[in-house]
PDB file of N, CA and C in Angstrom:
ATOM      1  N   MET A  25       0.839  -1.177   0.000  1.00 92.00           N
ATOM      2  CA  MET A  25       0.000   0.000   0.000  1.00 92.00           C
ATOM      3  C   MET A  25       0.884   1.239   0.000  1.00 92.00           C
ATOM      4  N   PHE A  26       0.318   2.299  -0.551  1.00 94.00           N
ATOM      5  CA  PHE A  26       1.087   3.517  -0.739  1.00 94.00           C
ATOM      6  C   PHE A  26       0.123   4.699  -0.627  1.00 94.00           C
ATOM      7  N   ARG A  27       0.431   5.699   0.192  1.00 96.00           N
ATOM      8  CA  ARG A  27      -0.433   6.874   0.331  1.00 96.00           C
ATOM      9  C   ARG A  27      -0.039   7.918  -0.711  1.00 96.00           C
ATOM     10  N   ILE A  28      -1.047   8.434  -1.409  1.00 97.00           N
ATOM     11  CA  ILE A  28      -0.834   9.413  -2.472  1.00 97.00           C
ATOM     12  C   ILE A  28      -0.767  10.817  -1.878  1.00 97.00           C
ATOM     13  N   SER A  29       0.166  11.594  -2.378  1.00 96.00           N
ATOM     14  CA  SER A  29       0.288  12.993  -1.992  1.00 96.00           C
ATOM     15  C   SER A  29       0.231  13.830  -3.266  1.00 96.00           C
ATOM     16  N   GLY A  30      -0.799  14.645  -3.410  1.00 95.00           N
ATOM     17  CA  GLY A  30      -0.926  15.488  -4.589  1.00 95.00           C
ATOM     18  C   GLY A  30      -2.135  15.122  -5.436  1.00 95.00           C
ATOM     19  N   ASN A  31      -2.369  15.937  -6.468  1.00 95.00           N
ATOM     20  CA  ASN A  31      -3.554  15.787  -7.312  1.00 95.00           C
ATOM     21  C   ASN A  31      -3.230  15.484  -8.770  1.00 95.00           C
ATOM     22  N   SER A  32      -2.091  14.883  -9.023  1.00 97.00           N
ATOM     23  CA  SER A  32      -1.678  14.647 -10.411  1.00 97.00           C
ATOM     24  C   SER A  32      -2.511  13.597 -11.128  1.00 97.00           C
ATOM     25  N   MET A  33      -3.281  12.783 -10.396  1.00 98.00           N
ATOM     26  CA  MET A  33      -4.015  11.678 -11.026  1.00 98.00           C
ATOM     27  C   MET A  33      -5.524  11.746 -10.794  1.00 98.00           C
ATOM     28  N   ILE A  34      -6.074  12.947 -10.572  1.00 97.00           N
ATOM     29  CA  ILE A  34      -7.496  13.040 -10.235  1.00 97.00           C
ATOM     30  C   ILE A  34      -8.402  12.559 -11.364  1.00 97.00           C
ATOM     31  N   GLU A  35      -8.001  12.709 -12.609  1.00 97.00           N
ATOM     32  CA  GLU A  35      -8.836  12.237 -13.719  1.00 97.00           C
ATOM     33  C   GLU A  35      -8.815  10.717 -13.848  1.00 97.00           C
ATOM     34  N   ALA A  36      -7.947  10.071 -13.111  1.00 97.00           N
ATOM     35  CA  ALA A  36      -7.942   8.605 -13.040  1.00 97.00           C
ATOM     36  C   ALA A  36      -8.657   8.143 -11.768  1.00 97.00           C
ATOM     37  N   GLY A  37      -9.220   9.093 -11.002  1.00 97.00           N
ATOM     38  CA  GLY A  37      -9.945   8.748  -9.785  1.00 97.00           C
ATOM     39  C   GLY A  37      -9.072   8.561  -8.566  1.00 97.00           C
ATOM     40  N   ILE A  38      -7.836   9.042  -8.626  1.00 98.00           N
ATOM     41  CA  ILE A  38      -6.906   8.928  -7.500  1.00 98.00           C
ATOM     42  C   ILE A  38      -6.632  10.338  -6.979  1.00 98.00           C
ATOM     43  N   TYR A  39      -6.955  10.570  -5.703  1.00 96.00           N
ATOM     44  CA  TYR A  39      -6.886  11.900  -5.116  1.00 96.00           C
ATOM     45  C   TYR A  39      -5.864  11.971  -3.987  1.00 96.00           C
ATOM     46  N   ASP A  40      -5.514  13.214  -3.628  1.00 96.00           N
ATOM     47  CA  ASP A  40      -4.600  13.457  -2.523  1.00 96.00           C
ATOM     48  C   ASP A  40      -5.066  12.705  -1.282  1.00 96.00           C
ATOM     49  N   ASP A  41      -4.165  12.018  -0.639  1.00 95.00           N
ATOM     50  CA  ASP A  41      -4.376  11.269   0.600  1.00 95.00           C
ATOM     51  C   ASP A  41      -5.080   9.926   0.407  1.00 95.00           C
ATOM     52  N   ASP A  42      -5.401   9.543  -0.847  1.00 97.00           N
ATOM     53  CA  ASP A  42      -5.906   8.188  -1.094  1.00 97.00           C
ATOM     54  C   ASP A  42      -4.793   7.189  -0.810  1.00 97.00           C
ATOM     55  N   VAL A  43      -5.181   5.968  -0.536  1.00 97.00           N
ATOM     56  CA  VAL A  43      -4.231   4.873  -0.382  1.00 97.00           C
ATOM     57  C   VAL A  43      -4.416   3.960  -1.583  1.00 97.00           C
ATOM     58  N   VAL A  44      -3.321   3.642  -2.274  1.00 98.00           N
ATOM     59  CA  VAL A  44      -3.401   2.736  -3.420  1.00 98.00           C
ATOM     60  C   VAL A  44      -2.752   1.406  -3.066  1.00 98.00           C
ATOM     61  N   VAL A  45      -3.325   0.358  -3.614  1.00 98.00           N
ATOM     62  CA  VAL A  45      -2.770  -0.985  -3.473  1.00 98.00           C
ATOM     63  C   VAL A  45      -1.869  -1.198  -4.676  1.00 98.00           C
ATOM     64  N   VAL A  46      -0.609  -1.537  -4.426  1.00 98.00           N
ATOM     65  CA  VAL A  46       0.396  -1.642  -5.484  1.00 98.00           C
ATOM     66  C   VAL A  46       0.866  -3.089  -5.608  1.00 98.00           C
ATOM     67  N   ASP A  47       0.838  -3.586  -6.837  1.00 98.00           N
ATOM     68  CA  ASP A  47       1.308  -4.943  -7.153  1.00 98.00           C
ATOM     69  C   ASP A  47       2.733  -4.831  -7.673  1.00 98.00           C
ATOM     70  N   ARG A  48       3.671  -5.356  -6.924  1.00 97.00           N
ATOM     71  CA  ARG A  48       5.077  -5.244  -7.314  1.00 97.00           C
ATOM     72  C   ARG A  48       5.519  -6.390  -8.211  1.00 97.00           C
ATOM     73  N   ASP A  49       4.654  -7.375  -8.446  1.00 97.00           N
ATOM     74  CA  ASP A  49       5.023  -8.538  -9.254  1.00 97.00           C
ATOM     75  C   ASP A  49       4.559  -8.449 -10.699  1.00 97.00           C
ATOM     76  N   THR A  50       3.628  -7.558 -11.010  1.00 96.00           N
ATOM     77  CA  THR A  50       3.104  -7.435 -12.367  1.00 96.00           C
ATOM     78  C   THR A  50       4.025  -6.581 -13.222  1.00 96.00           C
ATOM     79  N   ARG A  51       4.287  -7.041 -14.432  1.00 96.00           N
ATOM     80  CA  ARG A  51       5.099  -6.265 -15.373  1.00 96.00           C
ATOM     81  C   ARG A  51       4.243  -5.124 -15.927  1.00 96.00           C
ATOM     82  N   PRO A  52       4.673  -3.877 -15.767  1.00 96.00           N
ATOM     83  CA  PRO A  52       3.870  -2.748 -16.236  1.00 96.00           C
ATOM     84  C   PRO A  52       3.847  -2.665 -17.763  1.00 96.00           C
ATOM     85  N   VAL A  53       2.676  -2.319 -18.294  1.00 96.00           N
ATOM     86  CA  VAL A  53       2.505  -2.133 -19.734  1.00 96.00           C
ATOM     87  C   VAL A  53       1.745  -0.834 -19.972  1.00 96.00           C
ATOM     88  N   GLU A  54       1.699  -0.418 -21.219  1.00 96.00           N
ATOM     89  CA  GLU A  54       1.005   0.810 -21.597  1.00 96.00           C
ATOM     90  C   GLU A  54      -0.410   0.835 -21.017  1.00 96.00           C
ATOM     91  N   GLY A  55      -0.780   1.972 -20.442  1.00 97.00           N
ATOM     92  CA  GLY A  55      -2.098   2.138 -19.858  1.00 97.00           C
ATOM     93  C   GLY A  55      -2.158   1.881 -18.366  1.00 97.00           C
ATOM     94  N   HIS A  56      -1.193   1.153 -17.834  1.00 98.00           N
ATOM     95  CA  HIS A  56      -1.175   0.904 -16.390  1.00 98.00           C
ATOM     96  C   HIS A  56      -0.870   2.194 -15.634  1.00 98.00           C
ATOM     97  N   ILE A  57      -1.489   2.334 -14.483  1.00 99.00           N
ATOM     98  CA  ILE A  57      -1.109   3.382 -13.538  1.00 99.00           C
ATOM     99  C   ILE A  57      -0.058   2.765 -12.638  1.00 99.00           C
ATOM    100  N   VAL A  58       1.045   3.474 -12.476  1.00 98.00           N
ATOM    101  CA  VAL A  58       2.186   2.907 -11.765  1.00 98.00           C
ATOM    102  C   VAL A  58       2.692   3.870 -10.694  1.00 98.00           C
ATOM    103  N   ILE A  59       3.447   3.312  -9.770  1.00 98.00           N
ATOM    104  CA  ILE A  59       4.264   4.094  -8.852  1.00 98.00           C
ATOM    105  C   ILE A  59       5.691   3.954  -9.372  1.00 98.00           C
ATOM    106  N   ALA A  60       6.332   5.095  -9.639  1.00 97.00           N
ATOM    107  CA  ALA A  60       7.692   5.094 -10.179  1.00 97.00           C
ATOM    108  C   ALA A  60       8.586   5.947  -9.289  1.00 97.00           C
ATOM    109  N   ILE A  61       9.875   5.688  -9.384  1.00 96.00           N
ATOM    110  CA  ILE A  61      10.851   6.489  -8.647  1.00 96.00           C
ATOM    111  C   ILE A  61      11.484   7.465  -9.635  1.00 96.00           C
ATOM    112  N   VAL A  62      11.246   8.764  -9.397  1.00 93.00           N
ATOM    113  CA  VAL A  62      11.751   9.826 -10.265  1.00 93.00           C
ATOM    114  C   VAL A  62      12.481  10.832  -9.384  1.00 93.00           C
ATOM    115  N   ASP A  63      13.719  11.122  -9.712  1.00 90.00           N
ATOM    116  CA  ASP A  63      14.522  12.082  -8.934  1.00 90.00           C
ATOM    117  C   ASP A  63      14.483  11.766  -7.435  1.00 90.00           C
ATOM    118  N   SER A  64      14.670  10.515  -7.094  1.00 89.00           N
ATOM    119  CA  SER A  64      14.732  10.022  -5.714  1.00 89.00           C
ATOM    120  C   SER A  64      13.412  10.109  -4.954  1.00 89.00           C
ATOM    121  N   GLY A  65      12.314  10.366  -5.652  1.00 93.00           N
ATOM    122  CA  GLY A  65      11.005  10.415  -5.001  1.00 93.00           C
ATOM    123  C   GLY A  65      10.001   9.551  -5.739  1.00 93.00           C
ATOM    124  N   PHE A  66       8.928   9.204  -5.069  1.00 96.00           N
ATOM    125  CA  PHE A  66       7.882   8.382  -5.672  1.00 96.00           C
ATOM    126  C   PHE A  66       6.847   9.265  -6.355  1.00 96.00           C
ATOM    127  N   VAL A  67       6.389   8.837  -7.535  1.00 96.00           N
ATOM    128  CA  VAL A  67       5.303   9.514  -8.240  1.00 96.00           C
ATOM    129  C   VAL A  67       4.299   8.472  -8.712  1.00 96.00           C
ATOM    130  N   CYS A  68       3.047   8.892  -8.807  1.00 98.00           N
ATOM    131  CA  CYS A  68       1.994   8.056  -9.377  1.00 98.00           C
ATOM    132  C   CYS A  68       1.673   8.639 -10.748  1.00 98.00           C
ATOM    133  N   ARG A  69       1.828   7.830 -11.788  1.00 98.00           N
ATOM    134  CA  ARG A  69       1.601   8.283 -13.161  1.00 98.00           C
ATOM    135  C   ARG A  69       1.052   7.135 -13.998  1.00 98.00           C
ATOM    136  N   GLN A  70       0.566   7.481 -15.199  1.00 98.00           N
ATOM    137  CA  GLN A  70       0.100   6.464 -16.133  1.00 98.00           C
ATOM    138  C   GLN A  70       1.139   6.278 -17.226  1.00 98.00           C
ATOM    139  N   LEU A  71       1.393   5.014 -17.564  1.00 97.00           N
ATOM    140  CA  LEU A  71       2.321   4.708 -18.652  1.00 97.00           C
ATOM    141  C   LEU A  71       1.612   4.920 -19.980  1.00 97.00           C
ATOM    142  N   ALA A  72       2.231   5.678 -20.880  1.00 95.00           N
ATOM    143  CA  ALA A  72       1.654   5.952 -22.195  1.00 95.00           C
ATOM    144  C   ALA A  72       2.742   5.824 -23.251  1.00 95.00           C
ATOM    145  N   ARG A  73       2.367   5.267 -24.393  1.00 93.00           N
ATOM    146  CA  ARG A  73       3.313   5.152 -25.503  1.00 93.00           C
ATOM    147  C   ARG A  73       3.191   6.404 -26.369  1.00 93.00           C
ATOM    148  N   ARG A  74       4.287   7.083 -26.551  1.00 90.00           N
ATOM    149  CA  ARG A  74       4.349   8.286 -27.384  1.00 90.00           C
ATOM    150  C   ARG A  74       5.521   8.136 -28.345  1.00 90.00           C
ATOM    151  N   GLN A  75       5.624   9.077 -29.277  1.00 84.00           N
ATOM    152  CA  GLN A  75       6.775   9.054 -30.179  1.00 84.00           C
ATOM    153  C   GLN A  75       8.035   9.009 -29.335  1.00 84.00           C
ATOM    154  N   GLY A  76       8.883   8.091 -29.641  1.00 79.00           N
ATOM    155  CA  GLY A  76      10.136   8.006 -28.913  1.00 79.00           C
ATOM    156  C   GLY A  76      10.102   7.082 -27.719  1.00 79.00           C
ATOM    157  N   GLY A  77       8.952   6.473 -27.422  1.00 91.00           N
ATOM    158  CA  GLY A  77       8.951   5.487 -26.345  1.00 91.00           C
ATOM    159  C   GLY A  77       7.879   5.696 -25.303  1.00 91.00           C
ATOM    160  N   MET A  78       8.080   5.046 -24.167  1.00 94.00           N
ATOM    161  CA  MET A  78       7.116   5.089 -23.071  1.00 94.00           C
ATOM    162  C   MET A  78       7.334   6.340 -22.220  1.00 94.00           C
ATOM    163  N   MET A  79       6.217   6.922 -21.799  1.00 96.00           N
ATOM    164  CA  MET A  79       6.251   8.124 -20.976  1.00 96.00           C
ATOM    165  C   MET A  79       5.427   7.900 -19.715  1.00 96.00           C
ATOM    166  N   LEU A  80       5.767   8.630 -18.669  1.00 97.00           N
ATOM    167  CA  LEU A  80       4.966   8.687 -17.449  1.00 97.00           C
ATOM    168  C   LEU A  80       4.168   9.982 -17.513  1.00 97.00           C
ATOM    169  N   GLU A  81       2.837   9.871 -17.499  1.00 97.00           N
ATOM    170  CA  GLU A  81       1.994  11.050 -17.665  1.00 97.00           C
ATOM    171  C   GLU A  81       1.011  11.194 -16.509  1.00 97.00           C
ATOM    172  N   ALA A  82       0.831  12.438 -16.074  1.00 98.00           N
ATOM    173  CA  ALA A  82      -0.158  12.758 -15.046  1.00 98.00           C
ATOM    174  C   ALA A  82      -1.542  12.774 -15.688  1.00 98.00           C
ATOM    175  N   ARG A  83      -2.566  12.715 -14.865  1.00 97.00           N
ATOM    176  CA  ARG A  83      -3.950  12.771 -15.327  1.00 97.00           C
ATOM    177  C   ARG A  83      -4.699  13.857 -14.556  1.00 97.00           C
ATOM    178  N   ASN A  84      -4.313  15.127 -14.865  1.00 97.00           N
ATOM    179  CA  ASN A  84      -4.986  16.292 -14.300  1.00 97.00           C
ATOM    180  C   ASN A  84      -4.821  17.431 -15.297  1.00 97.00           C
ATOM    181  N   ARG A  85      -5.856  17.681 -16.079  1.00 94.00           N
ATOM    182  CA  ARG A  85      -5.758  18.696 -17.142  1.00 94.00           C
ATOM    183  C   ARG A  85      -5.750  20.123 -16.600  1.00 94.00           C
ATOM    184  N   HIS A  86      -6.085  20.308 -15.312  1.00 94.00           N
ATOM    185  CA  HIS A  86      -6.131  21.647 -14.733  1.00 94.00           C
ATOM    186  C   HIS A  86      -4.775  22.133 -14.222  1.00 94.00           C
ATOM    187  N   LEU A  87      -3.841  21.221 -14.044  1.00 92.00           N
ATOM    188  CA  LEU A  87      -2.493  21.576 -13.604  1.00 92.00           C
ATOM    189  C   LEU A  87      -1.496  21.002 -14.594  1.00 92.00           C
ATOM    190  N   HIS A  88      -0.430  21.740 -14.855  1.00 90.00           N
ATOM    191  CA  HIS A  88       0.561  21.272 -15.820  1.00 90.00           C
ATOM    192  C   HIS A  88       1.601  20.388 -15.130  1.00 90.00           C
ATOM    193  N   TYR A  89       1.664  19.164 -15.580  1.00 91.00           N
ATOM    194  CA  TYR A  89       2.696  18.223 -15.142  1.00 91.00           C
ATOM    195  C   TYR A  89       3.441  17.784 -16.388  1.00 91.00           C
ATOM    196  N   GLU A  90       4.726  18.003 -16.417  1.00 89.00           N
ATOM    197  CA  GLU A  90       5.542  17.626 -17.571  1.00 89.00           C
ATOM    198  C   GLU A  90       5.642  16.103 -17.663  1.00 89.00           C
ATOM    199  N   PRO A  91       5.300  15.526 -18.836  1.00 91.00           N
ATOM    200  CA  PRO A  91       5.511  14.077 -19.005  1.00 91.00           C
ATOM    201  C   PRO A  91       6.988  13.740 -18.830  1.00 91.00           C
ATOM    202  N   THR A  92       7.252  12.570 -18.293  1.00 91.00           N
ATOM    203  CA  THR A  92       8.613  12.112 -18.038  1.00 91.00           C
ATOM    204  C   THR A  92       8.866  10.850 -18.827  1.00 91.00           C
ATOM    205  N   SER A  93       9.999  10.782 -19.493  1.00 91.00           N
ATOM    206  CA  SER A  93      10.358   9.554 -20.191  1.00 91.00           C
ATOM    207  C   SER A  93      10.506   8.427 -19.181  1.00 91.00           C
ATOM    208  N   ALA A  94       9.941   7.265 -19.515  1.00 90.00           N
ATOM    209  CA  ALA A  94      10.052   6.106 -18.627  1.00 90.00           C
ATOM    210  C   ALA A  94      11.377   5.380 -18.820  1.00 90.00           C
ATOM    211  N   GLU A  95      12.151   5.805 -19.801  1.00 89.00           N
ATOM    212  CA  GLU A  95      13.451   5.188 -20.079  1.00 89.00           C
ATOM    213  C   GLU A  95      14.372   5.355 -18.875  1.00 89.00           C
ATOM    214  N   GLY A  96      14.830   4.263 -18.335  1.00 89.00           N
ATOM    215  CA  GLY A  96      15.761   4.295 -17.216  1.00 89.00           C
ATOM    216  C   GLY A  96      15.125   4.587 -15.864  1.00 89.00           C
ATOM    217  N   ILE A  97      13.809   4.742 -15.827  1.00 92.00           N
ATOM    218  CA  ILE A  97      13.098   5.012 -14.576  1.00 92.00           C
ATOM    219  C   ILE A  97      12.720   3.684 -13.926  1.00 92.00           C
ATOM    220  N   GLU A  98      12.883   3.593 -12.616  1.00 94.00           N
ATOM    221  CA  GLU A  98      12.476   2.378 -11.913  1.00 94.00           C
ATOM    222  C   GLU A  98      10.976   2.426 -11.635  1.00 94.00           C
ATOM    223  N   ILE A  99      10.256   1.443 -12.168  1.00 96.00           N
ATOM    224  CA  ILE A  99       8.835   1.300 -11.871  1.00 96.00           C
ATOM    225  C   ILE A  99       8.737   0.455 -10.607  1.00 96.00           C
ATOM    226  N   TRP A 100       8.231   1.041  -9.555  1.00 97.00           N
ATOM    227  CA  TRP A 100       8.162   0.384  -8.254  1.00 97.00           C
ATOM    228  C   TRP A 100       7.039  -0.632  -8.207  1.00 97.00           C
ATOM    229  N   GLY A 101       5.934  -0.356  -8.921  1.00 98.00           N
ATOM    230  CA  GLY A 101       4.819  -1.291  -8.951  1.00 98.00           C
ATOM    231  C   GLY A 101       3.639  -0.745  -9.728  1.00 98.00           C
ATOM    232  N   VAL A 102       2.658  -1.619  -9.970  1.00 99.00           N
ATOM    233  CA  VAL A 102       1.446  -1.284 -10.716  1.00 99.00           C
ATOM    234  C   VAL A 102       0.303  -1.077  -9.722  1.00 99.00           C
ATOM    235  N   VAL A 103      -0.399   0.042  -9.862  1.00 99.00           N
ATOM    236  CA  VAL A 103      -1.534   0.336  -8.984  1.00 99.00           C
ATOM    237  C   VAL A 103      -2.703  -0.564  -9.373  1.00 99.00           C
ATOM    238  N   ARG A 104      -3.255  -1.264  -8.398  1.00 98.00           N
ATOM    239  CA  ARG A 104      -4.380  -2.180  -8.632  1.00 98.00           C
ATOM    240  C   ARG A 104      -5.711  -1.601  -8.176  1.00 98.00           C
ATOM    241  N   SER A 105      -5.704  -0.815  -7.110  1.00 97.00           N
ATOM    242  CA  SER A 105      -6.948  -0.222  -6.606  1.00 97.00           C
ATOM    243  C   SER A 105      -6.600   0.942  -5.691  1.00 97.00           C
ATOM    244  N   SER A 106      -7.628   1.729  -5.370  1.00 96.00           N
ATOM    245  CA  SER A 106      -7.412   2.836  -4.438  1.00 96.00           C
ATOM    246  C   SER A 106      -8.515   2.835  -3.388  1.00 96.00           C
ATOM    247  N   VAL A 107      -8.184   3.411  -2.233  1.00 95.00           N
ATOM    248  CA  VAL A 107      -9.108   3.491  -1.105  1.00 95.00           C
ATOM    249  C   VAL A 107      -9.141   4.946  -0.655  1.00 95.00           C
ATOM    250  N   ARG A 108     -10.345   5.462  -0.433  1.00 91.00           N
ATOM    251  CA  ARG A 108     -10.492   6.846   0.012  1.00 91.00           C
ATOM    252  C   ARG A 108     -11.203   6.858   1.358  1.00 91.00           C
ATOM    253  N   ASP A 109     -10.700   7.655   2.276  1.00 86.00           N
ATOM    254  CA  ASP A 109     -11.315   7.806   3.593  1.00 86.00           C
ATOM    255  C   ASP A 109     -12.260   9.004   3.537  1.00 86.00           C
ATOM    256  N   PHE A 110     -13.556   8.768   3.641  1.00 84.00           N
ATOM    257  CA  PHE A 110     -14.545   9.836   3.539  1.00 84.00           C
ATOM    258  C   PHE A 110     -14.768  10.565   4.859  1.00 84.00           C
ATOM    259  N   ARG A 111     -14.079  10.170   5.903  1.00 80.00           N
ATOM    260  CA  ARG A 111     -14.244  10.817   7.213  1.00 80.00           C
ATOM    261  C   ARG A 111     -13.448  12.103   7.336  1.00 80.00           C
ATOM    262  N   ARG A 112     -12.643  12.441   6.356  1.00 66.00           N
ATOM    263  CA  ARG A 112     -11.804  13.643   6.439  1.00 66.00           C
ATOM    264  C   ARG A 112     -12.631  14.884   6.577  1.00 66.00           C
TER     265      ARG A 112
END
């Protein structure tokens, strides 16, 4: 499990402070939402195939997040589900 910090994936239904269940044994493929290690920190992004290869892309059209090349990036795991606490 992994707690999300930020709003980069709200269009995928993943919000700040949600908890995601991460499968570390599944090989990530295009379209998967993943937890990746970028610049020594964890990010939640969707894998997308673009010209030049695989990219890590945010899913929030209201905020600008620069896509990141997945080349050489460690994919920590594939997100399988999310849990939201409505008591906040």
